[in-house]
Coordinates of C-alpha atoms in Angstrom, one line a residue:
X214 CA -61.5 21.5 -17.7
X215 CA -62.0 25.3 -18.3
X216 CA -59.6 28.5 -17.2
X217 CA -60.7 31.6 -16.4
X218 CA -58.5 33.2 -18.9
X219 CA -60.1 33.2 -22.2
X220 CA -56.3 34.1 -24.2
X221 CA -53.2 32.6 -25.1
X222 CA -49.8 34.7 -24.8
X223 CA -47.2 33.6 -27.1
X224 CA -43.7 34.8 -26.2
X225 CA -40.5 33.7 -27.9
X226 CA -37.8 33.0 -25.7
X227 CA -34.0 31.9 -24.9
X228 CA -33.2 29.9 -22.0
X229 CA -30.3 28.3 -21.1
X230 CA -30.7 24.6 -21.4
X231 CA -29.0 23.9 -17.9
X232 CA -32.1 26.3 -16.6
X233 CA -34.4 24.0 -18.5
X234 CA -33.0 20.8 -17.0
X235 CA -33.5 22.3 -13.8
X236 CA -36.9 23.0 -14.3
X237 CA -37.5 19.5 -14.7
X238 CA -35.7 18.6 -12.4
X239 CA -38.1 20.7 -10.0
X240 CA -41.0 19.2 -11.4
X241 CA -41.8 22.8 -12.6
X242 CA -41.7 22.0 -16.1
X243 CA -43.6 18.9 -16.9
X244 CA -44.5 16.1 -19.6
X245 CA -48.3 15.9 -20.4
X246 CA -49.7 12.2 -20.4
X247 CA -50.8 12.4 -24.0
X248 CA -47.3 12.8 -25.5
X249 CA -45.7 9.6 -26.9
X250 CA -43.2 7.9 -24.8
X251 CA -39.5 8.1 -25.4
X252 CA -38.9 6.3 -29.1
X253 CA -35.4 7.8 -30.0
X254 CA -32.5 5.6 -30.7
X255 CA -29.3 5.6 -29.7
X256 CA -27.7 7.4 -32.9
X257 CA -30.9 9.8 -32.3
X258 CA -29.4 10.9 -29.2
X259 CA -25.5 11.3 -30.1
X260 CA -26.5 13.5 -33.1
X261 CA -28.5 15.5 -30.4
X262 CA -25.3 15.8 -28.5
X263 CA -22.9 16.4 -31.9
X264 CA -25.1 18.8 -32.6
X265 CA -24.7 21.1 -29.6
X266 CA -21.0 20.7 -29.3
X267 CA -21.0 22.1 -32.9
X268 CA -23.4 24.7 -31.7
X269 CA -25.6 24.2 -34.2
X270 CA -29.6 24.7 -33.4
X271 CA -31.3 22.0 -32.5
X272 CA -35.2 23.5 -33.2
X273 CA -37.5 24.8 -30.7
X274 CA -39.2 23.9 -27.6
X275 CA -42.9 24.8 -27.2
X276 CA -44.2 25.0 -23.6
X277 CA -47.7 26.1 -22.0
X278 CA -47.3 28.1 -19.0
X279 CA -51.3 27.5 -17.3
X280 CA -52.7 26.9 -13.5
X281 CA -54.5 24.0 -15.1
X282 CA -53.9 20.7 -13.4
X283 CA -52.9 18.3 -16.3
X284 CA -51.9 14.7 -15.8
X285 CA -48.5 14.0 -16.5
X286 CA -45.6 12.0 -16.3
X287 CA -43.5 11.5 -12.6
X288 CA -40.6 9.8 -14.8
X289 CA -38.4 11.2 -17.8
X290 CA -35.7 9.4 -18.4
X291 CA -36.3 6.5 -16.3
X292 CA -35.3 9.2 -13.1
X293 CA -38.5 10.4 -10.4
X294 CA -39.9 13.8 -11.0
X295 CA -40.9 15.7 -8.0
X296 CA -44.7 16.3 -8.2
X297 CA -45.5 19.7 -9.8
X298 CA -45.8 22.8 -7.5
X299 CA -49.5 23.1 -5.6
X300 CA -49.4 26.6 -6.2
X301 CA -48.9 29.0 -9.2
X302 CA -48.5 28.2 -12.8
X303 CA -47.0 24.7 -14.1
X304 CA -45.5 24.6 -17.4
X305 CA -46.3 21.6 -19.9
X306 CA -43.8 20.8 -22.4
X307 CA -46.0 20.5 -25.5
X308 CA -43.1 20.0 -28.2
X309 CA -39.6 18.8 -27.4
X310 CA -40.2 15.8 -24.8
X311 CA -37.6 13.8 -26.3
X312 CA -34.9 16.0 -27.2
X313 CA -35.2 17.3 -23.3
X314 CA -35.1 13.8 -22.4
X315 CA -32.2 12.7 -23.7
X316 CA -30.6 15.7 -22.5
X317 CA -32.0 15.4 -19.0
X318 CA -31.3 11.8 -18.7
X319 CA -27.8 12.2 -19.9
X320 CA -26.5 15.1 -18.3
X321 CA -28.3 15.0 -14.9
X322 CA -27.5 11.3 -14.4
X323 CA -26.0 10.8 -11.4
X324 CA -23.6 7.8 -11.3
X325 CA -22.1 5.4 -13.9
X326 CA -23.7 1.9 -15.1
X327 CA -21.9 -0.7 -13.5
X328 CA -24.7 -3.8 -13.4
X329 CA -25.3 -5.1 -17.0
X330 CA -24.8 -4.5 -21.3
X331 CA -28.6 -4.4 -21.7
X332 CA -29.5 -1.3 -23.4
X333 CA -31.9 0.0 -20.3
X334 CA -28.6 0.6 -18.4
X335 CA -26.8 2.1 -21.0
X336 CA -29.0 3.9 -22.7
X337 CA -28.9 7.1 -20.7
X338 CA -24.7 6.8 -20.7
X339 CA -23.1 9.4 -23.3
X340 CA -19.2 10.0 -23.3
X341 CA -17.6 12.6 -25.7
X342 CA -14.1 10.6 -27.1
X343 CA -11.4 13.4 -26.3
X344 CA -8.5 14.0 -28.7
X345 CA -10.0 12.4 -32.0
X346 CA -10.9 14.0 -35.2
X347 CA -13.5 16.3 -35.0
X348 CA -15.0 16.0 -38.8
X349 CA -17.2 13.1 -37.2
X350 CA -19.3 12.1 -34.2
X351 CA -17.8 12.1 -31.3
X352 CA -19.8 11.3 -28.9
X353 CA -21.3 7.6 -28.4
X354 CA -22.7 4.8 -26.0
X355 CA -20.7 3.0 -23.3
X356 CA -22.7 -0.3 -23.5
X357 CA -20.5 -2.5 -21.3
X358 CA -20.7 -2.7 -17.4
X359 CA -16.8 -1.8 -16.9
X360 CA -15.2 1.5 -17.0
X361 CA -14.6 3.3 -20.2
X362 CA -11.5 4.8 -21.3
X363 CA -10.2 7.4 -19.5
X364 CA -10.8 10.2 -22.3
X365 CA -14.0 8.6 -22.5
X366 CA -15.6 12.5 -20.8
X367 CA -19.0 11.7 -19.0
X368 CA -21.7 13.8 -20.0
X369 CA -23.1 13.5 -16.8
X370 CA -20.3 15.6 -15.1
X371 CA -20.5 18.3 -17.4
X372 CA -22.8 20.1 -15.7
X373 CA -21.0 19.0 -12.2
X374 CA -18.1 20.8 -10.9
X375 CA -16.8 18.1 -9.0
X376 CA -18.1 15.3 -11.2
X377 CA -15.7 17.2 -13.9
X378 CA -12.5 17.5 -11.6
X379 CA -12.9 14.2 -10.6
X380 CA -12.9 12.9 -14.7
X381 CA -10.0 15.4 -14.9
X382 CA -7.6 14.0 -11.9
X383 CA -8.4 10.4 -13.4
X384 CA -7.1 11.5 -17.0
X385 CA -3.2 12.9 -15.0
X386 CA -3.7 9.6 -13.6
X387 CA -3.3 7.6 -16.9
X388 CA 0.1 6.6 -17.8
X389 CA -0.8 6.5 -21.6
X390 CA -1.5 10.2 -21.9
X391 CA 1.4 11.7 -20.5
X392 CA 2.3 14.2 -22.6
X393 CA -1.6 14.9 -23.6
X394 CA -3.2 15.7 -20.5
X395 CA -3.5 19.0 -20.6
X396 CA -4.5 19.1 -24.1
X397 CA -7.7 16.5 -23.7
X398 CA -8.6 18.8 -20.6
X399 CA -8.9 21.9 -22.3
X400 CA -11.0 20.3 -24.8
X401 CA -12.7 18.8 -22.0
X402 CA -13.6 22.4 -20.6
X403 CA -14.1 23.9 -23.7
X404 CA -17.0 21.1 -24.2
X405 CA -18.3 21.7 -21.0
X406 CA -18.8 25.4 -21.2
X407 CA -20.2 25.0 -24.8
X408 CA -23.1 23.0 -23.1
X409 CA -23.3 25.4 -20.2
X410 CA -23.7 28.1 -22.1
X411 CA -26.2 26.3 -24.9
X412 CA -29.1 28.3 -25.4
X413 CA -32.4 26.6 -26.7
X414 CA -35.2 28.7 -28.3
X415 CA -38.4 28.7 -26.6
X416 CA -41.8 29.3 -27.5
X417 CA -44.0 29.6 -24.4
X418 CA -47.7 29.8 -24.0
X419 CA -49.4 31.9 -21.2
X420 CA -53.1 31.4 -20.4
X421 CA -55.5 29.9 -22.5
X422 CA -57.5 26.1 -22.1
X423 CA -56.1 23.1 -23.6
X424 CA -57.5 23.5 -26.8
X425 CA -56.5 26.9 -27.5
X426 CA -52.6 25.7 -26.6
X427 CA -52.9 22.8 -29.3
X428 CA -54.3 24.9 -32.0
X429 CA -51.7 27.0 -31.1
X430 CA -49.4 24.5 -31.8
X431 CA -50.3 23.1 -34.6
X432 CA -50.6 26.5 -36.6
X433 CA -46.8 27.3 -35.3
X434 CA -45.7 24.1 -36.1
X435 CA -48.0 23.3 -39.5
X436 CA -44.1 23.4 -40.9
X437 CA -42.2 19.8 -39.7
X438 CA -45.1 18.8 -37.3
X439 CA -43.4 16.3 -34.8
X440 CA -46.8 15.7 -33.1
X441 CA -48.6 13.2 -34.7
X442 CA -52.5 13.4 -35.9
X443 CA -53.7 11.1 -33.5
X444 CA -51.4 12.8 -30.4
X445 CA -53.7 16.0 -31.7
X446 CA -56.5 14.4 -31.2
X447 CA -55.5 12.7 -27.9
X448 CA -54.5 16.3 -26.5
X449 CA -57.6 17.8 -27.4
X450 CA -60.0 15.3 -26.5
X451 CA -58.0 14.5 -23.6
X452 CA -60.0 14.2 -20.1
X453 CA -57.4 14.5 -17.2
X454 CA -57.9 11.6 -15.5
X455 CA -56.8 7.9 -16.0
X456 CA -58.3 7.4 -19.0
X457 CA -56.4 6.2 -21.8
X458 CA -55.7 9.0 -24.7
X459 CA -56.3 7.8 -27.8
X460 CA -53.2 7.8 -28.7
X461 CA -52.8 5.1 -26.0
X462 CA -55.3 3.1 -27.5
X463 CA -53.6 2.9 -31.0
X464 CA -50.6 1.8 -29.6
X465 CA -52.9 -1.3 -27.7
X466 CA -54.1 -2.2 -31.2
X467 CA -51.3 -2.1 -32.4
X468 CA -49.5 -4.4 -29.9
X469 CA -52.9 -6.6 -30.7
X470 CA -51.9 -7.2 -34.5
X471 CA -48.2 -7.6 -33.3
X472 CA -49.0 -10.3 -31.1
X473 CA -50.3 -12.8 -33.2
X474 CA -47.3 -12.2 -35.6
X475 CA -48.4 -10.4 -38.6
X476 CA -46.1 -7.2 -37.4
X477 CA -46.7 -3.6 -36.9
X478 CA -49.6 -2.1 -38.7
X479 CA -48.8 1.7 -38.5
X480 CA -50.0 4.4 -36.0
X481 CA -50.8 7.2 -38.5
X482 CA -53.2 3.9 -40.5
X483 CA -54.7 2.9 -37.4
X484 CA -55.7 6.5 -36.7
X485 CA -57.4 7.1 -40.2
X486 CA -59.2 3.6 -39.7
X487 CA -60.7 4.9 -36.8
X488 CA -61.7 8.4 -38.1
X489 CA -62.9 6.4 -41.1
X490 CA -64.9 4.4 -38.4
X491 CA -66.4 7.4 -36.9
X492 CA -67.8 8.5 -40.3
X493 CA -65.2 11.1 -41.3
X494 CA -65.7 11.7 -45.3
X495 CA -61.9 13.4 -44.8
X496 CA -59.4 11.1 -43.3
X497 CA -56.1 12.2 -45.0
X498 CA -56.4 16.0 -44.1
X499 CA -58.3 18.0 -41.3
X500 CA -58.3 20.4 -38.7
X501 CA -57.4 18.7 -35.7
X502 CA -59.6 20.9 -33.0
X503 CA -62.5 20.6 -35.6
X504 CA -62.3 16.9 -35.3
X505 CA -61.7 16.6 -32.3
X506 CA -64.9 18.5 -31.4
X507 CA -66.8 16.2 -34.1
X508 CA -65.9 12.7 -32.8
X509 CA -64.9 13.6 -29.2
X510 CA -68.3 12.0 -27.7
X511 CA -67.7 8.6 -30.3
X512 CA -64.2 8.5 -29.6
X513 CA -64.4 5.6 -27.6
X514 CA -66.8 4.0 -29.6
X515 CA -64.8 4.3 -32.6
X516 CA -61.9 3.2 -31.3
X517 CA -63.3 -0.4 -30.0
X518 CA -65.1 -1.2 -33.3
X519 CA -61.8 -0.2 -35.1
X520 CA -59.9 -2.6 -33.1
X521 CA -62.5 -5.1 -33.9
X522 CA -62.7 -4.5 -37.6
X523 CA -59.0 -4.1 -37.9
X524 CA -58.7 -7.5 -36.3
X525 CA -61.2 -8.9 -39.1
X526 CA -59.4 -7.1 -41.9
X527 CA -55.8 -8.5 -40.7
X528 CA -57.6 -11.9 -40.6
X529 CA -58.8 -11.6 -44.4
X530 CA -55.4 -10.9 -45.5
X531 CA -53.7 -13.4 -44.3
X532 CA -56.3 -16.2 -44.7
X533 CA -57.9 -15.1 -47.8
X534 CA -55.4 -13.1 -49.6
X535 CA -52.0 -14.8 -48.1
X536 CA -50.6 -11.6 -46.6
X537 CA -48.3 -12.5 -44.3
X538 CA -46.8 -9.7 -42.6
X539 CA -48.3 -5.9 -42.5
X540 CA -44.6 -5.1 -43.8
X541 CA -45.9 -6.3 -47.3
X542 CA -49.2 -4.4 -47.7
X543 CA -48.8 -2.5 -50.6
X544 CA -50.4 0.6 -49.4
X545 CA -51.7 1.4 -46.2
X546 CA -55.2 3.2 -47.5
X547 CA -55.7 -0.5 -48.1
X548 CA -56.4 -1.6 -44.4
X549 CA -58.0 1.6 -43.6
X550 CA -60.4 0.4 -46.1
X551 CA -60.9 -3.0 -45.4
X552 CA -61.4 -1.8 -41.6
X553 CA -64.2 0.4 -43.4
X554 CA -65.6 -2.6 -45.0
X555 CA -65.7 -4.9 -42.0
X556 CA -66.8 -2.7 -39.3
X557 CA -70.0 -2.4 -41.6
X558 CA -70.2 -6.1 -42.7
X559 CA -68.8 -8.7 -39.8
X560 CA -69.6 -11.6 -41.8
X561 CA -69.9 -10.7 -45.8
X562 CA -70.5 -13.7 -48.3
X563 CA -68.4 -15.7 -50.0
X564 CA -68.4 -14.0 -53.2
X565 CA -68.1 -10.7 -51.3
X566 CA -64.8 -11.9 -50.0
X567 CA -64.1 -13.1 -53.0
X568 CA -64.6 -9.5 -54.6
X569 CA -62.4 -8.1 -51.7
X570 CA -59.5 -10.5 -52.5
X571 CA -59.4 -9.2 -56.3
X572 CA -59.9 -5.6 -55.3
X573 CA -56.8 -6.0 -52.9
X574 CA -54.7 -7.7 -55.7
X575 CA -55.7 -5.3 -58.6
X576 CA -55.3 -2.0 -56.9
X577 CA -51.7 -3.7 -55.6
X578 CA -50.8 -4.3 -59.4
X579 CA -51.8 -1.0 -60.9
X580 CA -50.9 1.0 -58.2
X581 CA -54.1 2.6 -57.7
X582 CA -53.5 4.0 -54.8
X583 CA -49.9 5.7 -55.4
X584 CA -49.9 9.2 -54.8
X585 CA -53.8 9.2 -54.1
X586 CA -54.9 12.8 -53.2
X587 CA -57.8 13.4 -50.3
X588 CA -60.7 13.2 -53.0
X589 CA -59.4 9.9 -54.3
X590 CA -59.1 8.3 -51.0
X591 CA -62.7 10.0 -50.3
X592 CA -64.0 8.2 -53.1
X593 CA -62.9 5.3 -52.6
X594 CA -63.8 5.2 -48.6
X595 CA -67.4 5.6 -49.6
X596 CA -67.0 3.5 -52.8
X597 CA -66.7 0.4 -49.9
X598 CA -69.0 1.5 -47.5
X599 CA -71.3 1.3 -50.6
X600 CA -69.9 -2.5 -51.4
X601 CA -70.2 -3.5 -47.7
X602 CA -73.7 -2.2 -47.4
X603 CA -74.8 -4.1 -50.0
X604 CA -75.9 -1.0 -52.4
X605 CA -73.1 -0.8 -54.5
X606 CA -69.9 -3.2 -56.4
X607 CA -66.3 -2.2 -56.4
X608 CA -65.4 -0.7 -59.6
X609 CA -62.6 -2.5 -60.8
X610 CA -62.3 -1.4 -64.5
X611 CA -59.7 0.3 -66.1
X612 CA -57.4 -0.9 -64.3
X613 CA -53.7 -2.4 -65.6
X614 CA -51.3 -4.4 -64.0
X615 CA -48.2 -3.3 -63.7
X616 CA -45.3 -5.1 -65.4
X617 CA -42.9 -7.1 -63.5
X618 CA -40.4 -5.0 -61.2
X619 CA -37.2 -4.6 -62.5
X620 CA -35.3 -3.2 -59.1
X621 CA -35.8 -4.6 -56.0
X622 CA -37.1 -1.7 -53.5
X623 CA -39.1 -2.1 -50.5
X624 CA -40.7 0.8 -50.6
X625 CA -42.3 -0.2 -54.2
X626 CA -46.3 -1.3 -53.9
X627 CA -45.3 -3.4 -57.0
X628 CA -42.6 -5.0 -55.3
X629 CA -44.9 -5.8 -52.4
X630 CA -47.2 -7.2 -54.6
X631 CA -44.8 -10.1 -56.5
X632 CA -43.5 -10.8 -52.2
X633 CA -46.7 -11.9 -51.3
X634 CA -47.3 -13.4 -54.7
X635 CA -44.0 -15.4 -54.2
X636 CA -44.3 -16.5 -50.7
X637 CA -46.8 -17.8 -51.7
X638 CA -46.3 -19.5 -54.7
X639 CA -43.1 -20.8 -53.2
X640 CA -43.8 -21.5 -49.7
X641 CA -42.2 -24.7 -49.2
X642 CA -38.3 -23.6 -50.0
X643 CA -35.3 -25.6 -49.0
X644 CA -31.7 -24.7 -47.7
X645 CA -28.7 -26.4 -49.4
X646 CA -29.2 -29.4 -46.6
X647 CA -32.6 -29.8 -48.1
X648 CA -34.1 -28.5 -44.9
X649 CA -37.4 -26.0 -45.0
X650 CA -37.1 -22.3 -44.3
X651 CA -39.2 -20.1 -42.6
X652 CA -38.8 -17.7 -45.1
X653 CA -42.0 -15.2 -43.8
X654 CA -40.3 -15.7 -40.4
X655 CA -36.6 -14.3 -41.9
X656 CA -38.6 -11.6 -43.4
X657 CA -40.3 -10.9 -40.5
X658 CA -36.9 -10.7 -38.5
X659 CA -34.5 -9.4 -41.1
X660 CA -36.8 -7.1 -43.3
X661 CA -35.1 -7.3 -46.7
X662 CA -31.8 -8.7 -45.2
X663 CA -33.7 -11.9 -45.8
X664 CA -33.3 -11.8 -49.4
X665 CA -29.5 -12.3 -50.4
X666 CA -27.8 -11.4 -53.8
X667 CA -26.8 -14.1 -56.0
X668 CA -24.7 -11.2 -58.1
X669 CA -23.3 -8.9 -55.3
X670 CA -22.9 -5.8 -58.4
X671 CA -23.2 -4.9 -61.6
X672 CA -26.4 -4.4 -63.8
X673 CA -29.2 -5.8 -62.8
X674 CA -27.6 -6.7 -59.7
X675 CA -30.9 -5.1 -58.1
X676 CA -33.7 -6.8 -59.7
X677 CA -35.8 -9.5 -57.4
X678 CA -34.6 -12.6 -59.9
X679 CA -31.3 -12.0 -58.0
X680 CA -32.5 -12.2 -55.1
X681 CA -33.1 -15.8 -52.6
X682 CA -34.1 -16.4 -49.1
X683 CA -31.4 -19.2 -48.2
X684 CA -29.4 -19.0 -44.5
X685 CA -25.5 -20.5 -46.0
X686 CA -23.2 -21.8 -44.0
X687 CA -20.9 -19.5 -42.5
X688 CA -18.2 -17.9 -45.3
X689 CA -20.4 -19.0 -47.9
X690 CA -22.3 -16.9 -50.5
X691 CA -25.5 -17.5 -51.9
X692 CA -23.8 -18.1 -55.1
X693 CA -21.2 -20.5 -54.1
X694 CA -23.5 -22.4 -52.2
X695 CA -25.9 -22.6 -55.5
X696 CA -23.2 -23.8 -57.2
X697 CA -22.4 -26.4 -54.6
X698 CA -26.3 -28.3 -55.2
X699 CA -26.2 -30.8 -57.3
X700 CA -28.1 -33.8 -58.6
X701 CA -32.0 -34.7 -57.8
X702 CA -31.7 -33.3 -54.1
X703 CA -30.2 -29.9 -55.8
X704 CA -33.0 -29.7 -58.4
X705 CA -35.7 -29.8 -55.8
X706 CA -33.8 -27.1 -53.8
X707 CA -33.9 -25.1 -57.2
X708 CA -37.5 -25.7 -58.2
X709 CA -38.6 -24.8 -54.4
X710 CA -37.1 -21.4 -54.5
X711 CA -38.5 -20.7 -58.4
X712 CA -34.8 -21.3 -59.7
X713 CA -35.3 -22.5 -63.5
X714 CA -33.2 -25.5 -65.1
X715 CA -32.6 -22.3 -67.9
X716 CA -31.1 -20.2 -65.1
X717 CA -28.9 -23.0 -63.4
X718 CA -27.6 -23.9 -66.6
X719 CA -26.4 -20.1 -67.0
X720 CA -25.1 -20.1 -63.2
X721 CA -23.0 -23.0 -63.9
X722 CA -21.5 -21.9 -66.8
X723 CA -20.7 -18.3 -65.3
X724 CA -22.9 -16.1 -67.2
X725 CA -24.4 -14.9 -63.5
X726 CA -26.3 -12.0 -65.7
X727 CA -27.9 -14.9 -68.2
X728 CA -29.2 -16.6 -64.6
X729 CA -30.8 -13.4 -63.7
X730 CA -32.6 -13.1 -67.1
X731 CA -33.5 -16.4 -67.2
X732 CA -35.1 -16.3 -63.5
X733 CA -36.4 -12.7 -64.2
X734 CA -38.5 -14.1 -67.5
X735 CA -39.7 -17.4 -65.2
X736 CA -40.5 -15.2 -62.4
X737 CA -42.8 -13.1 -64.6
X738 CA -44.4 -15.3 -66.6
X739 CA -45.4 -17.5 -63.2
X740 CA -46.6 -13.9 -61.9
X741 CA -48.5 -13.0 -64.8
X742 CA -50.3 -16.0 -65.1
X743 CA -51.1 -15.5 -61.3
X744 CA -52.9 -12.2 -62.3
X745 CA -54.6 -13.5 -65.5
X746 CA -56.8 -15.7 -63.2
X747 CA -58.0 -13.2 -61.7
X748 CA -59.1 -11.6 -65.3
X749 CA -57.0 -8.1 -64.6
X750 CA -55.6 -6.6 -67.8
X751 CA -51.8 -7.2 -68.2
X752 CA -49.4 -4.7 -69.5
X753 CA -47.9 -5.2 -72.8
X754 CA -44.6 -4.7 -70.8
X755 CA -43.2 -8.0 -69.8
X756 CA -40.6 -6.4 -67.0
X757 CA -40.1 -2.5 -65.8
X758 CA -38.7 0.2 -63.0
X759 CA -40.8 -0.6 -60.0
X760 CA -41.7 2.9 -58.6
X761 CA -41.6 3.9 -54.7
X762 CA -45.0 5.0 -54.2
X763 CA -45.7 3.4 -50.6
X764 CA -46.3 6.0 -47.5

């Protein structure tokens, strides 16, 4: 895929955004293949319309103007694009695909939704709520297949003379406006011109190859890059035919993993497993048009031995390790690493999954990998390769576990850690009937929603010792419903869920904080005794701050 122009113009621009639309509209201004499909949600796209109605910029588009043929999308927005122009210049939309999509979907939208609630029917349905406060969003979803209000304003009919007049004759019509009317349909007008008159900056691209446009990109936008590494790579190693990108491919594997119910391992992870795959020393930082250049002709390759190894790393953890859900990995250089390890050794040993299973537990406890910097995770990469070749161990030493978390925060490796410990540990728990609970499967569904406060405030409201996994019946707290258990049938509900007689004693005679210590010191001294089996160095801290130090 060459040009004969060797340069790439950049000119900044202003266009109108209704001119933009149009030029989609047109099929003149198109959506590469390699871009990611539409991800925003809902409140994504009202603070894209807030934002306009407020004037307020809303960042810049970057387009490449080029007679090169690329693949690209004939739908945005779930509406037909024309196909592009046989001759003259195309323009691809490089940056921006979905703030132009919501736009272009919402105000070029022809009629209402009238078939169902589901959200592919309403998604693309916008209304600006005339006459309320304007300190707050007013725009929002109409999700129901009935009519809205009628100062509900259409966003589609903004842009539509006799769309607009024929929202404006249906607000006279309304009895409970009189008096208002003319008032909502000023505001009405002044709305619309606001959005006729919107102005987007613009950074086009004139001549050049494909490559020249990316790097182009990627130096303009080095600042807030909203292309992701492995879109880089999938637009510079892309081929123009029906070929999957790479960025394609990721998202296969990672429908894979989330098939067999461990969750969504992350793009950017996937992508560094593969580099990693490939042989890249460097797979936190690197110049994107470099490596694509490097692994371009083992891109393929890579990719279908990562999405083999990745399957035997997800395997080890959850069979070997008891990870249940990729939520809970404490660190996602982890799994790049162990798809490192497995891509070199299928089939290791006993003892060298053994070794695996107390490097993934020790590096989780003493935060190894928090904050690690591009030499550390370089080190380490070739520290297992070394281990799964057979010509090196993993050096383990020097590392401390960290003490028992004192706050209760997702986004803590250390916090991670004691989850997976503690599902384990306590993997048999019992509602108040005496019935099991799927606790991984709450997890899985309701993130940490799963894990209810006994003590809804006050200090150390937020540590994990006051915190269960227990559906109540409706109107009923995980406290009162505690409090409720009683005799033999209520101590094995306790005991499942690692509830001490200590701590019960101090729930039932209302000291809520004395149940929370109690647990807290149970909790930890089941935990540390845990990691003492596998021979890592405790701290002399019995409890502390858990620090967010996950990606």
């Amino acid at each position: 895929m060459n040009s004969n122009e060797t340069t790439t113009l950049v000119k900044p621009e202003v266009i109108l955004l209704e001119n933009l639309l149009r030029e989609i509209a047109e099929g003149r201004l198109r959506v590469p293949k390699f871009q990611r499909p539409f991800v925003w949600r809902p409140e994504q796209m009202t603070q894209l319309f807030d934002s306009i109605d407020r004037s307020y910029p809303i960042g810049s588009l970057l387009i490449w103007e080029t007679n090169i043929h690329l693949a690209s999308l004939d739908q945005i927005a779930d509406f037909p694009i024309p196909a592009p122009p046989t001759d003259g210049r195309v323009a691809y939309l490089l940056d921006g695909h979905q703030r132009l999509s919501t736009l272009f979907g919402c105000l070029r939208k022809t009629t209402p939704n009238t078939s169902s609630d589901e959200q592919h029917d309403w998604l693309w349905e916008i209304y600006r709520v005339l006459g309320e406060s304007s300190d707050r969003n007013q725009f929002q979803h109409w999700k129901k297949p009935t009519e809205p209000p009628e100062n509900y304003l259409p966003m589609r009919s903004v842009l539509r003379t006799m769309d607009f007049l024929t929202f404006a004759r249906r607000l006279q019509e309304a009895d409970k406006f009189t008096g208002r009317v003319d008032l909502l349909i000023d505001e009405a007008e002044e709305l619309a011109q606001r959005f006729k008159s919107y102005q987007m900056a613009t950074v086009r691209l004139v001549g050049g190859d494909l490559k020249q446009a990316v790097t182009v990109f990627s130096r303009l936008n080095s600042s807030g890059q909203s292309m992701s590494p492995d879109q880089m790579v999938s637009a510079l190693t892309y081929q123009n035919d029906d070929t999957e990108t790479l960025a394609d491919r990721i998202k296969a594997i990672q429908e894979d993993v989330d098939s067999d119910g461990f969750g969504t391992v992350a793009a950017i992870t996937v992508f560094r497993s593969i580099l990693a795959v490939a042989g890249e020393e460097d797979v936190q930082e690197a110049r994107w048009e470099v490596l694509a250049e490097r692994i371009g002709e083992r891109l393929a390759e890579s990719v279908d031995k990562a999405a083999a190894s990745l399957r035997r790393a997800v395997a080890f953890l959850k069979e070997d390790v008891g990870v249940p859900l990729a939520r809970l990995i404490p660190y996602n250089a982890q799994i790049m690493l162990l798809v490192a390890f497995f891509n070199i050794d299928s089939a290791p040993s006993d003892n060298k999954r053994n070794t695996l299973g107390k490097w993934f537990w020790t590096t989780s406890w003493s935060g190894y990998f928090a904050g690690a910097n591009t030499t550390q995770i370089k080190f380490a990469l070739q520290e297992m390769k070394d281990f799964a070749s057979g010509t090196a161990d993993l050096d383990l030493n020097g590392q401390v576990a960290r003490p028992f978390p004192d706050r209760f925060d997702m986004r803590s490796a250390r916090i991670r850690s004691f989850l997976i410990w503690e599902l384990q540990r306590y993997s048999d728990r019992l509602d108040h009937a005496g019935e099991h609970i799927d606790a991984v499967g709450l997890l899985a569904k309701l993130d940490t929603g799963a894990y209810r406060h006994v003590m809804t405030h006050g200090r150390n409201a937020s540590s994990p010792a006051n915190r269960v996994i227990m559906p109540t019946l409706p109107g009923f707290s995980i406290k009162r419903t505690l409090l409720d258990l009683s005799g033999p049938s209520g101590d094995r509900v306790f005991e499942s869920h690692g509830i001490p007689t200590k701590a019960v004693e101090k729930l039932r005679g209302g000291d809520t904080m004395g149940f929370i210590k109690e647990r807290a010191n149970y909790l930890a001294s089941e935990e540390r005794a845990f990691i003492s089996g596998f021979g890592v160095p405790l701290s002399k801290k019995i409890a502390a701050d858990a620090d967010i130090d996950t990606e």
